[in-house]
């Protein structure tokens, strides 16, 4: 595995080469869109989120619905029945809290459908709180490059937060997602186009 100084330096290069700007920062919308994103491609998530918030702009609109009302919008999404229930229940809880989405990890994890990745995205994007969301891209790339040697996203999160300064946690998630889609793909990574190829410790590099 790499030394922490090198992990930070390579991470900074990944962030510089694959920047991701979050145009939406409203905590409720970020939370709901991240739930929609589970088992979805980004383009599908964006399309569904736009339809959803176009018809039901706020938590108040969603809190009074029956989950079945969301099926036509969410049908393209995986687990749409579950997600419909989760979204309506979250909207009700946010309404009961006076429109406030929690800014603490433990409180967010009490919401249905919210795991550590989703919670950490909300904390980072909406509240500016240092948090590292580890999805399949971050887990795969971190192990492939040689940042960590872990078996699960949870262990990857633990290891990376020990290795990296907190200022890099939030930006690294979005940048590794972009890197994972464009270059460091699960199968047949395009190593010739990788800006950190020379620092990668993957033994099966291909051009």
N, C-alpha and C. Protein backbone atom coordinates (compact mmCIF):
# COMPACT_ATOMS: atom_id res chain seq x y z
N UNK A 1 0.83 -1.19 0.00
CA UNK A 1 0.00 0.00 0.00
C UNK A 1 0.87 1.25 0.00
N UNK A 2 0.30 2.35 -0.47
CA UNK A 2 1.03 3.61 -0.54
C UNK A 2 1.15 4.26 0.83
N UNK A 3 2.17 5.09 0.95
CA UNK A 3 2.31 5.92 2.14
C UNK A 3 1.24 7.01 2.12
N UNK A 4 0.79 7.48 3.29
CA UNK A 4 -0.26 8.49 3.34
C UNK A 4 0.04 9.73 2.51
N UNK A 5 1.29 10.17 2.51
CA UNK A 5 1.64 11.37 1.73
C UNK A 5 1.39 11.15 0.25
N UNK A 6 1.71 9.96 -0.24
CA UNK A 6 1.50 9.66 -1.65
C UNK A 6 0.01 9.50 -1.96
N UNK A 7 -0.72 8.88 -1.04
CA UNK A 7 -2.16 8.73 -1.24
C UNK A 7 -2.80 10.11 -1.38
N UNK A 8 -2.41 11.05 -0.54
CA UNK A 8 -2.96 12.40 -0.61
C UNK A 8 -2.58 13.08 -1.91
N UNK A 9 -1.33 12.91 -2.33
CA UNK A 9 -0.86 13.56 -3.56
C UNK A 9 -1.59 13.01 -4.78
N UNK A 10 -1.74 11.69 -4.85
CA UNK A 10 -2.44 11.08 -5.98
C UNK A 10 -3.92 11.46 -5.95
N UNK A 11 -4.51 11.52 -4.78
CA UNK A 11 -5.92 11.91 -4.65
C UNK A 11 -6.13 13.33 -5.16
N UNK A 12 -5.20 14.21 -4.85
CA UNK A 12 -5.30 15.60 -5.33
C UNK A 12 -5.27 15.65 -6.85
N UNK A 13 -4.47 14.80 -7.45
CA UNK A 13 -4.40 14.77 -8.92
C UNK A 13 -5.70 14.24 -9.51
N UNK A 14 -6.28 13.22 -8.89
CA UNK A 14 -7.56 12.68 -9.35
C UNK A 14 -8.63 13.76 -9.28
N UNK A 15 -8.67 14.49 -8.18
CA UNK A 15 -9.65 15.55 -8.00
C UNK A 15 -9.46 16.65 -9.05
N UNK A 16 -8.20 16.96 -9.36
CA UNK A 16 -7.91 18.01 -10.34
C UNK A 16 -8.31 17.58 -11.76
N UNK A 17 -8.09 16.31 -12.09
CA UNK A 17 -8.36 15.84 -13.45
C UNK A 17 -9.83 15.46 -13.66
N UNK A 18 -10.53 15.10 -12.58
CA UNK A 18 -11.92 14.67 -12.70
C UNK A 18 -12.80 15.46 -11.73
N UNK A 19 -12.89 16.78 -11.93
CA UNK A 19 -13.70 17.58 -11.01
C UNK A 19 -15.19 17.29 -11.17
N UNK A 20 -15.91 17.32 -10.08
CA UNK A 20 -17.36 17.17 -10.13
C UNK A 20 -17.98 18.30 -9.33
N UNK A 21 -18.83 19.08 -10.00
CA UNK A 21 -19.49 20.21 -9.36
C UNK A 21 -20.92 19.81 -9.03
N UNK A 22 -21.31 19.99 -7.79
CA UNK A 22 -22.67 19.66 -7.37
C UNK A 22 -23.53 20.91 -7.48
N UNK A 23 -24.36 20.95 -8.51
CA UNK A 23 -25.21 22.12 -8.71
C UNK A 23 -26.34 22.18 -7.69
N UNK A 24 -26.82 21.03 -7.27
CA UNK A 24 -27.89 20.98 -6.27
C UNK A 24 -27.28 20.75 -4.89
N UNK A 25 -27.60 21.63 -3.95
CA UNK A 25 -27.07 21.48 -2.59
C UNK A 25 -28.16 21.42 -1.52
N UNK A 26 -29.43 21.65 -1.91
CA UNK A 26 -30.51 21.56 -0.93
C UNK A 26 -30.51 20.17 -0.30
N UNK A 27 -30.49 20.12 1.02
CA UNK A 27 -30.30 18.86 1.72
C UNK A 27 -31.38 17.83 1.41
N UNK A 28 -32.64 18.26 1.36
CA UNK A 28 -33.72 17.31 1.07
C UNK A 28 -33.60 16.75 -0.34
N UNK A 29 -33.35 17.63 -1.29
CA UNK A 29 -33.25 17.16 -2.67
C UNK A 29 -32.02 16.28 -2.88
N UNK A 30 -30.91 16.63 -2.25
CA UNK A 30 -29.70 15.80 -2.36
C UNK A 30 -29.97 14.43 -1.76
N UNK A 31 -30.64 14.40 -0.62
CA UNK A 31 -30.96 13.14 0.04
C UNK A 31 -31.84 12.26 -0.84
N UNK A 32 -32.89 12.83 -1.38
CA UNK A 32 -33.82 12.04 -2.19
C UNK A 32 -33.15 11.59 -3.50
N UNK A 33 -32.40 12.47 -4.12
CA UNK A 33 -31.72 12.09 -5.37
C UNK A 33 -30.70 10.99 -5.14
N UNK A 34 -30.03 11.03 -3.98
CA UNK A 34 -29.05 9.99 -3.69
C UNK A 34 -29.72 8.65 -3.45
N UNK A 35 -30.89 8.67 -2.83
CA UNK A 35 -31.65 7.43 -2.69
C UNK A 35 -32.08 6.90 -4.05
N UNK A 36 -32.53 7.79 -4.92
CA UNK A 36 -32.90 7.37 -6.27
C UNK A 36 -31.70 6.77 -7.01
N UNK A 37 -30.51 7.28 -6.72
CA UNK A 37 -29.31 6.85 -7.44
C UNK A 37 -28.90 5.41 -7.13
N UNK A 38 -29.42 4.82 -6.08
CA UNK A 38 -29.04 3.46 -5.72
C UNK A 38 -29.39 2.51 -6.86
N UNK A 39 -28.37 1.81 -7.34
CA UNK A 39 -28.50 0.85 -8.46
C UNK A 39 -28.94 1.54 -9.75
N UNK A 40 -28.54 2.78 -9.91
CA UNK A 40 -28.88 3.54 -11.12
C UNK A 40 -27.65 4.19 -11.71
N UNK A 41 -27.68 4.40 -13.00
CA UNK A 41 -26.67 5.23 -13.65
C UNK A 41 -26.99 6.69 -13.40
N UNK A 42 -25.98 7.54 -13.48
CA UNK A 42 -26.17 8.96 -13.19
C UNK A 42 -27.23 9.59 -14.08
N UNK A 43 -27.21 9.24 -15.36
CA UNK A 43 -28.15 9.87 -16.29
C UNK A 43 -29.60 9.49 -15.96
N UNK A 44 -29.79 8.27 -15.47
CA UNK A 44 -31.13 7.83 -15.08
C UNK A 44 -31.56 8.57 -13.81
N UNK A 45 -30.64 8.68 -12.86
CA UNK A 45 -30.93 9.40 -11.62
C UNK A 45 -31.32 10.84 -11.90
N UNK A 46 -30.57 11.49 -12.76
CA UNK A 46 -30.86 12.89 -13.08
C UNK A 46 -32.22 13.04 -13.74
N UNK A 47 -32.55 12.12 -14.64
CA UNK A 47 -33.83 12.19 -15.35
C UNK A 47 -35.00 11.98 -14.39
N UNK A 48 -34.89 10.99 -13.52
CA UNK A 48 -35.96 10.70 -12.58
C UNK A 48 -36.11 11.83 -11.56
N UNK A 49 -34.98 12.34 -11.05
CA UNK A 49 -35.03 13.42 -10.06
C UNK A 49 -35.69 14.65 -10.65
N UNK A 50 -35.37 14.95 -11.89
CA UNK A 50 -35.98 16.12 -12.54
C UNK A 50 -37.49 15.94 -12.66
N UNK A 51 -37.94 14.75 -13.03
CA UNK A 51 -39.38 14.48 -13.12
C UNK A 51 -40.04 14.57 -11.75
N UNK A 52 -39.39 14.00 -10.76
CA UNK A 52 -39.97 13.97 -9.43
C UNK A 52 -40.15 15.37 -8.85
N UNK A 53 -39.06 16.15 -8.88
CA UNK A 53 -39.14 17.48 -8.29
C UNK A 53 -39.88 18.48 -9.19
N UNK A 54 -40.02 18.13 -10.46
CA UNK A 54 -40.84 18.96 -11.32
C UNK A 54 -42.32 18.86 -10.94
N UNK A 55 -42.73 17.68 -10.49
CA UNK A 55 -44.13 17.46 -10.12
C UNK A 55 -44.38 17.70 -8.63
N UNK A 56 -43.37 17.33 -7.81
CA UNK A 56 -43.50 17.47 -6.35
C UNK A 56 -42.26 18.22 -5.84
N UNK A 57 -42.28 19.54 -5.86
CA UNK A 57 -41.06 20.34 -5.62
C UNK A 57 -40.48 20.26 -4.21
N UNK A 58 -41.31 20.00 -3.20
CA UNK A 58 -40.83 20.07 -1.82
C UNK A 58 -41.24 18.85 -1.02
N UNK A 59 -40.68 18.77 0.18
CA UNK A 59 -41.03 17.67 1.09
C UNK A 59 -42.52 17.72 1.44
N UNK A 60 -43.11 18.90 1.49
CA UNK A 60 -44.54 19.01 1.82
C UNK A 60 -45.40 18.35 0.75
N UNK A 61 -45.02 18.54 -0.50
CA UNK A 61 -45.77 17.90 -1.59
C UNK A 61 -45.68 16.38 -1.50
N UNK A 62 -44.50 15.88 -1.15
CA UNK A 62 -44.28 14.44 -1.11
C UNK A 62 -44.84 13.80 0.16
N UNK A 63 -44.90 14.56 1.24
CA UNK A 63 -45.29 13.98 2.53
C UNK A 63 -46.75 13.56 2.58
N UNK A 64 -47.58 14.10 1.71
CA UNK A 64 -49.01 13.79 1.75
C UNK A 64 -49.41 12.69 0.77
N UNK A 65 -48.43 12.14 0.06
CA UNK A 65 -48.73 11.14 -0.96
C UNK A 65 -48.77 9.73 -0.38
N UNK A 66 -49.43 8.85 -1.11
CA UNK A 66 -49.27 7.42 -0.91
C UNK A 66 -48.09 6.99 -1.79
N UNK A 67 -47.28 6.05 -1.33
CA UNK A 67 -46.11 5.64 -2.12
C UNK A 67 -46.44 5.27 -3.57
N UNK A 68 -47.61 4.69 -3.77
CA UNK A 68 -47.98 4.25 -5.12
C UNK A 68 -48.05 5.40 -6.12
N UNK A 69 -48.26 6.61 -5.61
CA UNK A 69 -48.33 7.77 -6.50
C UNK A 69 -47.00 8.03 -7.19
N UNK A 70 -45.91 7.55 -6.59
CA UNK A 70 -44.59 7.78 -7.16
C UNK A 70 -44.14 6.67 -8.11
N UNK A 71 -44.87 5.58 -8.16
CA UNK A 71 -44.46 4.45 -9.01
C UNK A 71 -44.24 4.84 -10.47
N UNK A 72 -45.15 5.61 -11.09
CA UNK A 72 -44.93 5.94 -12.51
C UNK A 72 -43.62 6.72 -12.75
N UNK A 73 -43.25 7.56 -11.80
CA UNK A 73 -42.02 8.35 -11.96
C UNK A 73 -40.78 7.51 -11.68
N UNK A 74 -40.87 6.66 -10.66
CA UNK A 74 -39.69 5.90 -10.22
C UNK A 74 -39.55 4.54 -10.89
N UNK A 75 -40.51 4.17 -11.73
CA UNK A 75 -40.52 2.81 -12.28
C UNK A 75 -39.22 2.47 -13.00
N UNK A 76 -38.62 3.46 -13.65
CA UNK A 76 -37.37 3.22 -14.37
C UNK A 76 -36.21 2.93 -13.42
N UNK A 77 -36.38 3.31 -12.18
CA UNK A 77 -35.34 3.11 -11.17
C UNK A 77 -35.42 1.71 -10.59
N UNK A 78 -34.29 1.15 -10.21
CA UNK A 78 -34.30 -0.12 -9.51
C UNK A 78 -34.97 0.03 -8.15
N UNK A 79 -35.62 -1.02 -7.70
CA UNK A 79 -36.28 -1.05 -6.38
C UNK A 79 -37.28 0.10 -6.24
N UNK A 80 -38.03 0.40 -7.27
CA UNK A 80 -38.86 1.60 -7.24
C UNK A 80 -39.96 1.55 -6.19
N UNK A 81 -40.47 0.37 -5.88
CA UNK A 81 -41.49 0.29 -4.84
C UNK A 81 -40.92 0.64 -3.47
N UNK A 82 -39.74 0.09 -3.17
CA UNK A 82 -39.07 0.41 -1.91
C UNK A 82 -38.72 1.90 -1.84
N UNK A 83 -38.16 2.40 -2.92
CA UNK A 83 -37.75 3.80 -2.93
C UNK A 83 -38.96 4.73 -2.77
N UNK A 84 -40.08 4.36 -3.36
CA UNK A 84 -41.29 5.18 -3.20
C UNK A 84 -41.69 5.26 -1.74
N UNK A 85 -41.65 4.11 -1.04
CA UNK A 85 -42.00 4.10 0.39
C UNK A 85 -41.01 4.93 1.19
N UNK A 86 -39.73 4.76 0.89
CA UNK A 86 -38.69 5.50 1.62
C UNK A 86 -38.85 7.01 1.44
N UNK A 87 -39.08 7.42 0.21
CA UNK A 87 -39.17 8.86 -0.09
C UNK A 87 -40.34 9.50 0.63
N UNK A 88 -41.49 8.86 0.60
CA UNK A 88 -42.67 9.41 1.27
C UNK A 88 -42.44 9.46 2.78
N UNK A 89 -41.86 8.39 3.34
CA UNK A 89 -41.61 8.37 4.78
C UNK A 89 -40.60 9.43 5.19
N UNK A 90 -39.55 9.60 4.42
CA UNK A 90 -38.56 10.65 4.72
C UNK A 90 -39.20 12.02 4.64
N UNK A 91 -40.02 12.24 3.62
CA UNK A 91 -40.70 13.53 3.48
C UNK A 91 -41.58 13.82 4.70
N UNK A 92 -42.27 12.80 5.20
CA UNK A 92 -43.11 12.97 6.38
C UNK A 92 -42.26 13.34 7.60
N UNK A 93 -41.11 12.67 7.76
CA UNK A 93 -40.25 12.95 8.92
C UNK A 93 -39.65 14.36 8.83
N UNK A 94 -39.28 14.75 7.63
CA UNK A 94 -38.73 16.10 7.46
C UNK A 94 -39.81 17.13 7.73
N UNK A 95 -41.04 16.86 7.29
CA UNK A 95 -42.15 17.78 7.56
C UNK A 95 -42.40 17.90 9.06
N UNK A 96 -42.36 16.77 9.75
CA UNK A 96 -42.58 16.77 11.20
C UNK A 96 -41.46 17.52 11.93
N UNK A 97 -40.28 17.56 11.32
CA UNK A 97 -39.15 18.27 11.91
C UNK A 97 -39.08 19.73 11.48
N UNK A 98 -40.15 20.22 10.87
CA UNK A 98 -40.18 21.61 10.45
C UNK A 98 -39.34 21.90 9.23
N UNK A 99 -39.13 20.88 8.40
CA UNK A 99 -38.38 21.07 7.16
C UNK A 99 -36.88 20.90 7.31
N UNK A 100 -36.44 20.46 8.49
CA UNK A 100 -35.02 20.33 8.76
C UNK A 100 -34.53 18.91 8.47
N UNK A 101 -33.53 18.80 7.61
CA UNK A 101 -32.86 17.53 7.36
C UNK A 101 -31.69 17.44 8.34
N UNK A 102 -31.52 16.33 9.02
CA UNK A 102 -30.44 16.22 10.01
C UNK A 102 -29.06 16.45 9.39
N UNK A 103 -28.20 17.06 10.16
CA UNK A 103 -26.82 17.28 9.72
C UNK A 103 -25.85 16.42 10.53
N UNK A 104 -26.36 15.31 11.07
CA UNK A 104 -25.55 14.37 11.83
C UNK A 104 -25.69 12.97 11.23
N UNK A 105 -24.60 12.27 11.13
CA UNK A 105 -24.59 10.94 10.51
C UNK A 105 -25.59 10.01 11.17
N UNK A 106 -25.56 9.92 12.49
CA UNK A 106 -26.42 8.97 13.18
C UNK A 106 -27.90 9.24 12.91
N UNK A 107 -28.28 10.51 12.89
CA UNK A 107 -29.68 10.86 12.63
C UNK A 107 -30.08 10.51 11.20
N UNK A 108 -29.22 10.77 10.26
CA UNK A 108 -29.51 10.44 8.86
C UNK A 108 -29.66 8.93 8.68
N UNK A 109 -28.86 8.16 9.37
CA UNK A 109 -28.90 6.70 9.23
C UNK A 109 -30.20 6.11 9.77
N UNK A 110 -30.95 6.89 10.54
CA UNK A 110 -32.24 6.41 11.04
C UNK A 110 -33.33 6.51 9.99
N UNK A 111 -33.08 7.25 8.91
CA UNK A 111 -34.06 7.36 7.84
C UNK A 111 -34.08 6.07 7.02
N UNK A 112 -35.26 5.65 6.54
CA UNK A 112 -35.33 4.44 5.73
C UNK A 112 -34.58 4.61 4.41
N UNK A 113 -33.84 3.58 4.04
CA UNK A 113 -33.12 3.61 2.77
C UNK A 113 -31.82 4.36 2.80
N UNK A 114 -31.43 4.90 3.95
CA UNK A 114 -30.21 5.70 4.04
C UNK A 114 -29.10 4.90 4.70
N UNK A 115 -28.04 4.65 3.92
CA UNK A 115 -26.84 4.02 4.45
C UNK A 115 -25.73 5.04 4.59
N UNK A 116 -24.56 4.58 4.89
CA UNK A 116 -23.44 5.50 5.14
C UNK A 116 -23.09 6.32 3.90
N UNK A 117 -23.13 5.69 2.73
CA UNK A 117 -22.78 6.43 1.51
C UNK A 117 -23.73 7.60 1.30
N UNK A 118 -25.01 7.32 1.37
CA UNK A 118 -26.02 8.37 1.17
C UNK A 118 -25.88 9.46 2.22
N UNK A 119 -25.75 9.06 3.46
CA UNK A 119 -25.63 10.03 4.55
C UNK A 119 -24.39 10.90 4.37
N UNK A 120 -23.28 10.30 4.00
CA UNK A 120 -22.05 11.06 3.84
C UNK A 120 -22.12 12.03 2.67
N UNK A 121 -22.83 11.67 1.62
CA UNK A 121 -23.00 12.59 0.50
C UNK A 121 -23.79 13.82 0.95
N UNK A 122 -24.85 13.60 1.70
CA UNK A 122 -25.65 14.73 2.21
C UNK A 122 -24.81 15.62 3.11
N UNK A 123 -24.06 15.03 4.01
CA UNK A 123 -23.23 15.81 4.93
C UNK A 123 -22.21 16.65 4.18
N UNK A 124 -21.58 16.06 3.17
CA UNK A 124 -20.54 16.76 2.42
C UNK A 124 -21.11 17.81 1.49
N UNK A 125 -22.07 17.42 0.66
CA UNK A 125 -22.59 18.31 -0.38
C UNK A 125 -23.47 19.41 0.19
N UNK A 126 -24.33 19.06 1.13
CA UNK A 126 -25.32 20.03 1.61
C UNK A 126 -24.88 20.82 2.83
N UNK A 127 -24.05 20.22 3.66
CA UNK A 127 -23.67 20.89 4.91
C UNK A 127 -22.20 21.26 4.99
N UNK A 128 -21.40 20.84 4.00
CA UNK A 128 -19.99 21.16 4.02
C UNK A 128 -19.23 20.49 5.15
N UNK A 129 -19.77 19.39 5.65
CA UNK A 129 -19.13 18.65 6.74
C UNK A 129 -18.21 17.59 6.13
N UNK A 130 -16.96 17.52 6.57
CA UNK A 130 -16.06 16.50 6.02
C UNK A 130 -16.65 15.10 6.18
N UNK A 131 -16.86 14.43 5.06
CA UNK A 131 -17.43 13.08 5.07
C UNK A 131 -17.02 12.41 3.77
N UNK A 132 -16.70 11.15 3.85
CA UNK A 132 -16.24 10.42 2.67
C UNK A 132 -17.25 9.35 2.30
N UNK A 133 -17.94 9.55 1.19
CA UNK A 133 -18.90 8.58 0.69
C UNK A 133 -18.17 7.56 -0.17
N UNK A 134 -18.29 6.31 0.17
CA UNK A 134 -17.61 5.24 -0.57
C UNK A 134 -18.64 4.39 -1.29
N UNK A 135 -18.66 4.51 -2.62
CA UNK A 135 -19.52 3.66 -3.43
C UNK A 135 -18.65 2.64 -4.15
N UNK A 136 -19.22 1.97 -5.14
CA UNK A 136 -18.45 0.92 -5.83
C UNK A 136 -17.24 1.49 -6.56
N UNK A 137 -17.36 2.71 -7.11
CA UNK A 137 -16.23 3.31 -7.81
C UNK A 137 -15.08 3.59 -6.84
N UNK A 138 -15.38 4.24 -5.73
CA UNK A 138 -14.35 4.60 -4.77
C UNK A 138 -13.70 3.34 -4.20
N UNK A 139 -14.50 2.35 -3.89
CA UNK A 139 -13.98 1.10 -3.33
C UNK A 139 -13.06 0.40 -4.34
N UNK A 140 -13.52 0.29 -5.58
CA UNK A 140 -12.74 -0.39 -6.61
C UNK A 140 -11.44 0.35 -6.91
N UNK A 141 -11.53 1.64 -7.16
CA UNK A 141 -10.35 2.40 -7.57
C UNK A 141 -9.33 2.50 -6.46
N UNK A 142 -9.79 2.70 -5.23
CA UNK A 142 -8.86 2.80 -4.11
C UNK A 142 -8.05 1.53 -3.93
N UNK A 143 -8.70 0.38 -4.13
CA UNK A 143 -7.98 -0.89 -4.02
C UNK A 143 -7.12 -1.15 -5.24
N UNK A 144 -7.61 -0.80 -6.41
CA UNK A 144 -6.86 -1.05 -7.64
C UNK A 144 -5.58 -0.23 -7.69
N UNK A 145 -5.68 1.05 -7.35
CA UNK A 145 -4.51 1.92 -7.39
C UNK A 145 -3.49 1.53 -6.33
N UNK A 146 -3.99 1.07 -5.19
CA UNK A 146 -3.08 0.69 -4.11
C UNK A 146 -3.18 1.57 -2.88
N UNK A 147 -4.24 2.38 -2.81
CA UNK A 147 -4.45 3.19 -1.61
C UNK A 147 -4.69 2.30 -0.39
N UNK A 148 -5.54 1.27 -0.60
CA UNK A 148 -5.95 0.41 0.50
C UNK A 148 -6.00 -1.03 0.02
N UNK A 149 -6.15 -1.93 0.98
CA UNK A 149 -6.41 -3.34 0.68
C UNK A 149 -7.58 -3.76 1.57
N UNK A 150 -8.76 -3.58 1.04
CA UNK A 150 -9.97 -3.81 1.84
C UNK A 150 -10.97 -4.65 1.06
N UNK A 151 -11.89 -5.25 1.79
CA UNK A 151 -12.87 -6.14 1.18
C UNK A 151 -14.25 -5.50 1.02
N UNK A 152 -14.54 -4.46 1.78
CA UNK A 152 -15.88 -3.87 1.74
C UNK A 152 -15.77 -2.34 1.66
N UNK A 153 -16.82 -1.68 1.14
CA UNK A 153 -16.82 -0.22 1.12
C UNK A 153 -16.67 0.39 2.51
N UNK A 154 -17.25 -0.27 3.52
CA UNK A 154 -17.15 0.24 4.89
C UNK A 154 -15.71 0.26 5.36
N UNK A 155 -14.97 -0.80 5.07
CA UNK A 155 -13.56 -0.85 5.46
C UNK A 155 -12.73 0.14 4.65
N UNK A 156 -13.14 0.35 3.39
CA UNK A 156 -12.44 1.34 2.57
C UNK A 156 -12.63 2.74 3.16
N UNK A 157 -13.85 3.04 3.58
CA UNK A 157 -14.10 4.34 4.20
C UNK A 157 -13.23 4.54 5.44
N UNK A 158 -13.19 3.53 6.28
CA UNK A 158 -12.39 3.62 7.50
C UNK A 158 -10.91 3.87 7.17
N UNK A 159 -10.40 3.13 6.19
CA UNK A 159 -8.99 3.24 5.85
C UNK A 159 -8.67 4.60 5.22
N UNK A 160 -9.52 5.04 4.29
CA UNK A 160 -9.24 6.30 3.60
C UNK A 160 -9.33 7.50 4.53
N UNK A 161 -10.28 7.47 5.46
CA UNK A 161 -10.40 8.61 6.38
C UNK A 161 -9.20 8.68 7.32
N UNK A 162 -8.53 7.56 7.53
CA UNK A 162 -7.29 7.59 8.32
C UNK A 162 -6.12 8.11 7.48
N UNK A 163 -6.13 7.80 6.19
CA UNK A 163 -5.01 8.14 5.32
C UNK A 163 -5.04 9.57 4.81
N UNK A 164 -6.26 10.10 4.55
CA UNK A 164 -6.40 11.36 3.84
C UNK A 164 -6.77 12.51 4.76
N UNK A 165 -6.29 13.71 4.47
CA UNK A 165 -6.79 14.89 5.20
C UNK A 165 -8.27 15.09 4.90
N UNK A 166 -9.02 15.56 5.88
CA UNK A 166 -10.47 15.65 5.76
C UNK A 166 -10.92 16.56 4.61
N UNK A 167 -10.09 17.51 4.22
CA UNK A 167 -10.46 18.42 3.13
C UNK A 167 -10.63 17.68 1.80
N UNK A 168 -10.04 16.50 1.67
CA UNK A 168 -10.13 15.74 0.43
C UNK A 168 -11.28 14.74 0.42
N UNK A 169 -11.89 14.47 1.56
CA UNK A 169 -12.89 13.41 1.64
C UNK A 169 -14.06 13.64 0.69
N UNK A 170 -14.69 14.80 0.80
CA UNK A 170 -15.86 15.09 -0.03
C UNK A 170 -15.54 15.12 -1.51
N UNK A 171 -14.54 15.89 -1.94
CA UNK A 171 -14.23 15.98 -3.37
C UNK A 171 -13.83 14.64 -3.99
N UNK A 172 -13.17 13.76 -3.20
CA UNK A 172 -12.67 12.52 -3.77
C UNK A 172 -13.79 11.62 -4.27
N UNK A 173 -14.92 11.59 -3.57
CA UNK A 173 -16.01 10.73 -4.00
C UNK A 173 -16.46 11.07 -5.41
N UNK A 174 -16.84 12.32 -5.64
CA UNK A 174 -17.32 12.70 -6.95
C UNK A 174 -16.29 12.50 -8.05
N UNK A 175 -15.04 12.80 -7.73
CA UNK A 175 -13.97 12.68 -8.73
C UNK A 175 -13.69 11.22 -9.07
N UNK A 176 -13.74 10.34 -8.07
CA UNK A 176 -13.53 8.92 -8.37
C UNK A 176 -14.70 8.33 -9.13
N UNK A 177 -15.90 8.85 -8.90
CA UNK A 177 -17.04 8.40 -9.70
C UNK A 177 -16.82 8.75 -11.16
N UNK A 178 -16.41 9.98 -11.44
CA UNK A 178 -16.14 10.39 -12.81
C UNK A 178 -14.98 9.60 -13.40
N UNK A 179 -13.95 9.38 -12.62
CA UNK A 179 -12.80 8.59 -13.08
C UNK A 179 -13.22 7.16 -13.38
N UNK A 180 -14.09 6.60 -12.54
CA UNK A 180 -14.53 5.23 -12.73
C UNK A 180 -15.37 5.04 -13.97
N UNK A 181 -16.11 6.06 -14.34
CA UNK A 181 -16.94 5.98 -15.55
C UNK A 181 -16.11 6.19 -16.81
N UNK A 182 -15.11 7.07 -16.73
CA UNK A 182 -14.37 7.46 -17.93
C UNK A 182 -13.12 6.63 -18.18
N UNK A 183 -12.43 6.25 -17.12
CA UNK A 183 -11.11 5.63 -17.28
C UNK A 183 -10.97 4.32 -16.51
N UNK A 184 -11.13 4.39 -15.20
CA UNK A 184 -10.86 3.22 -14.35
C UNK A 184 -12.10 2.36 -14.24
N UNK A 185 -12.52 1.80 -15.37
CA UNK A 185 -13.76 1.03 -15.45
C UNK A 185 -13.58 -0.34 -14.79
N UNK A 186 -14.70 -0.95 -14.37
CA UNK A 186 -14.60 -2.26 -13.73
C UNK A 186 -13.90 -3.29 -14.61
N UNK A 187 -14.26 -3.29 -15.88
CA UNK A 187 -13.67 -4.22 -16.84
C UNK A 187 -12.99 -3.40 -17.94
N UNK A 188 -11.81 -3.80 -18.32
CA UNK A 188 -11.03 -3.12 -19.36
C UNK A 188 -10.83 -1.62 -19.06
N UNK A 189 -10.16 -1.33 -17.96
CA UNK A 189 -9.85 0.09 -17.68
C UNK A 189 -8.96 0.67 -18.77
N UNK A 190 -9.16 1.94 -19.05
CA UNK A 190 -8.40 2.61 -20.11
C UNK A 190 -7.16 3.23 -19.49
N UNK A 191 -6.20 2.40 -19.15
CA UNK A 191 -5.02 2.85 -18.41
C UNK A 191 -4.22 3.89 -19.19
N UNK A 192 -4.26 3.82 -20.51
CA UNK A 192 -3.48 4.77 -21.32
C UNK A 192 -3.97 6.20 -21.12
N UNK A 193 -5.21 6.37 -20.67
CA UNK A 193 -5.77 7.71 -20.47
C UNK A 193 -5.79 8.14 -19.01
N UNK A 194 -5.16 7.35 -18.16
CA UNK A 194 -5.22 7.61 -16.72
C UNK A 194 -4.15 8.62 -16.30
N UNK A 195 -4.53 9.70 -15.64
CA UNK A 195 -3.57 10.72 -15.23
C UNK A 195 -2.68 10.29 -14.06
N UNK A 196 -3.04 9.18 -13.40
CA UNK A 196 -2.21 8.71 -12.29
C UNK A 196 -1.64 7.32 -12.59
N UNK A 197 -1.52 6.99 -13.87
CA UNK A 197 -1.03 5.67 -14.28
C UNK A 197 0.33 5.35 -13.67
N UNK A 198 1.23 6.31 -13.67
CA UNK A 198 2.58 6.06 -13.17
C UNK A 198 2.63 5.80 -11.67
N UNK A 199 1.58 6.19 -10.96
CA UNK A 199 1.54 5.96 -9.51
C UNK A 199 0.68 4.78 -9.12
N UNK A 200 0.04 4.16 -10.11
CA UNK A 200 -0.87 3.06 -9.84
C UNK A 200 -0.09 1.78 -9.55
N UNK A 201 -0.50 1.06 -8.53
CA UNK A 201 0.19 -0.17 -8.15
C UNK A 201 -0.51 -1.43 -8.65
N UNK A 202 -1.51 -1.25 -9.49
CA UNK A 202 -2.21 -2.41 -10.02
C UNK A 202 -1.27 -3.24 -10.87
N UNK A 203 -1.19 -4.51 -10.60
CA UNK A 203 -0.21 -5.37 -11.28
C UNK A 203 -0.63 -5.77 -12.69
N UNK A 204 -1.92 -5.64 -12.99
CA UNK A 204 -2.41 -6.05 -14.30
C UNK A 204 -2.70 -4.87 -15.22
N UNK A 205 -1.88 -3.84 -15.15
CA UNK A 205 -2.10 -2.66 -15.99
C UNK A 205 -2.15 -3.05 -17.48
N UNK A 206 -3.04 -2.37 -18.18
CA UNK A 206 -3.10 -2.58 -19.63
C UNK A 206 -3.16 -1.22 -20.29
N UNK A 207 -2.74 -1.15 -21.53
CA UNK A 207 -2.78 0.11 -22.25
C UNK A 207 -4.07 0.28 -23.00
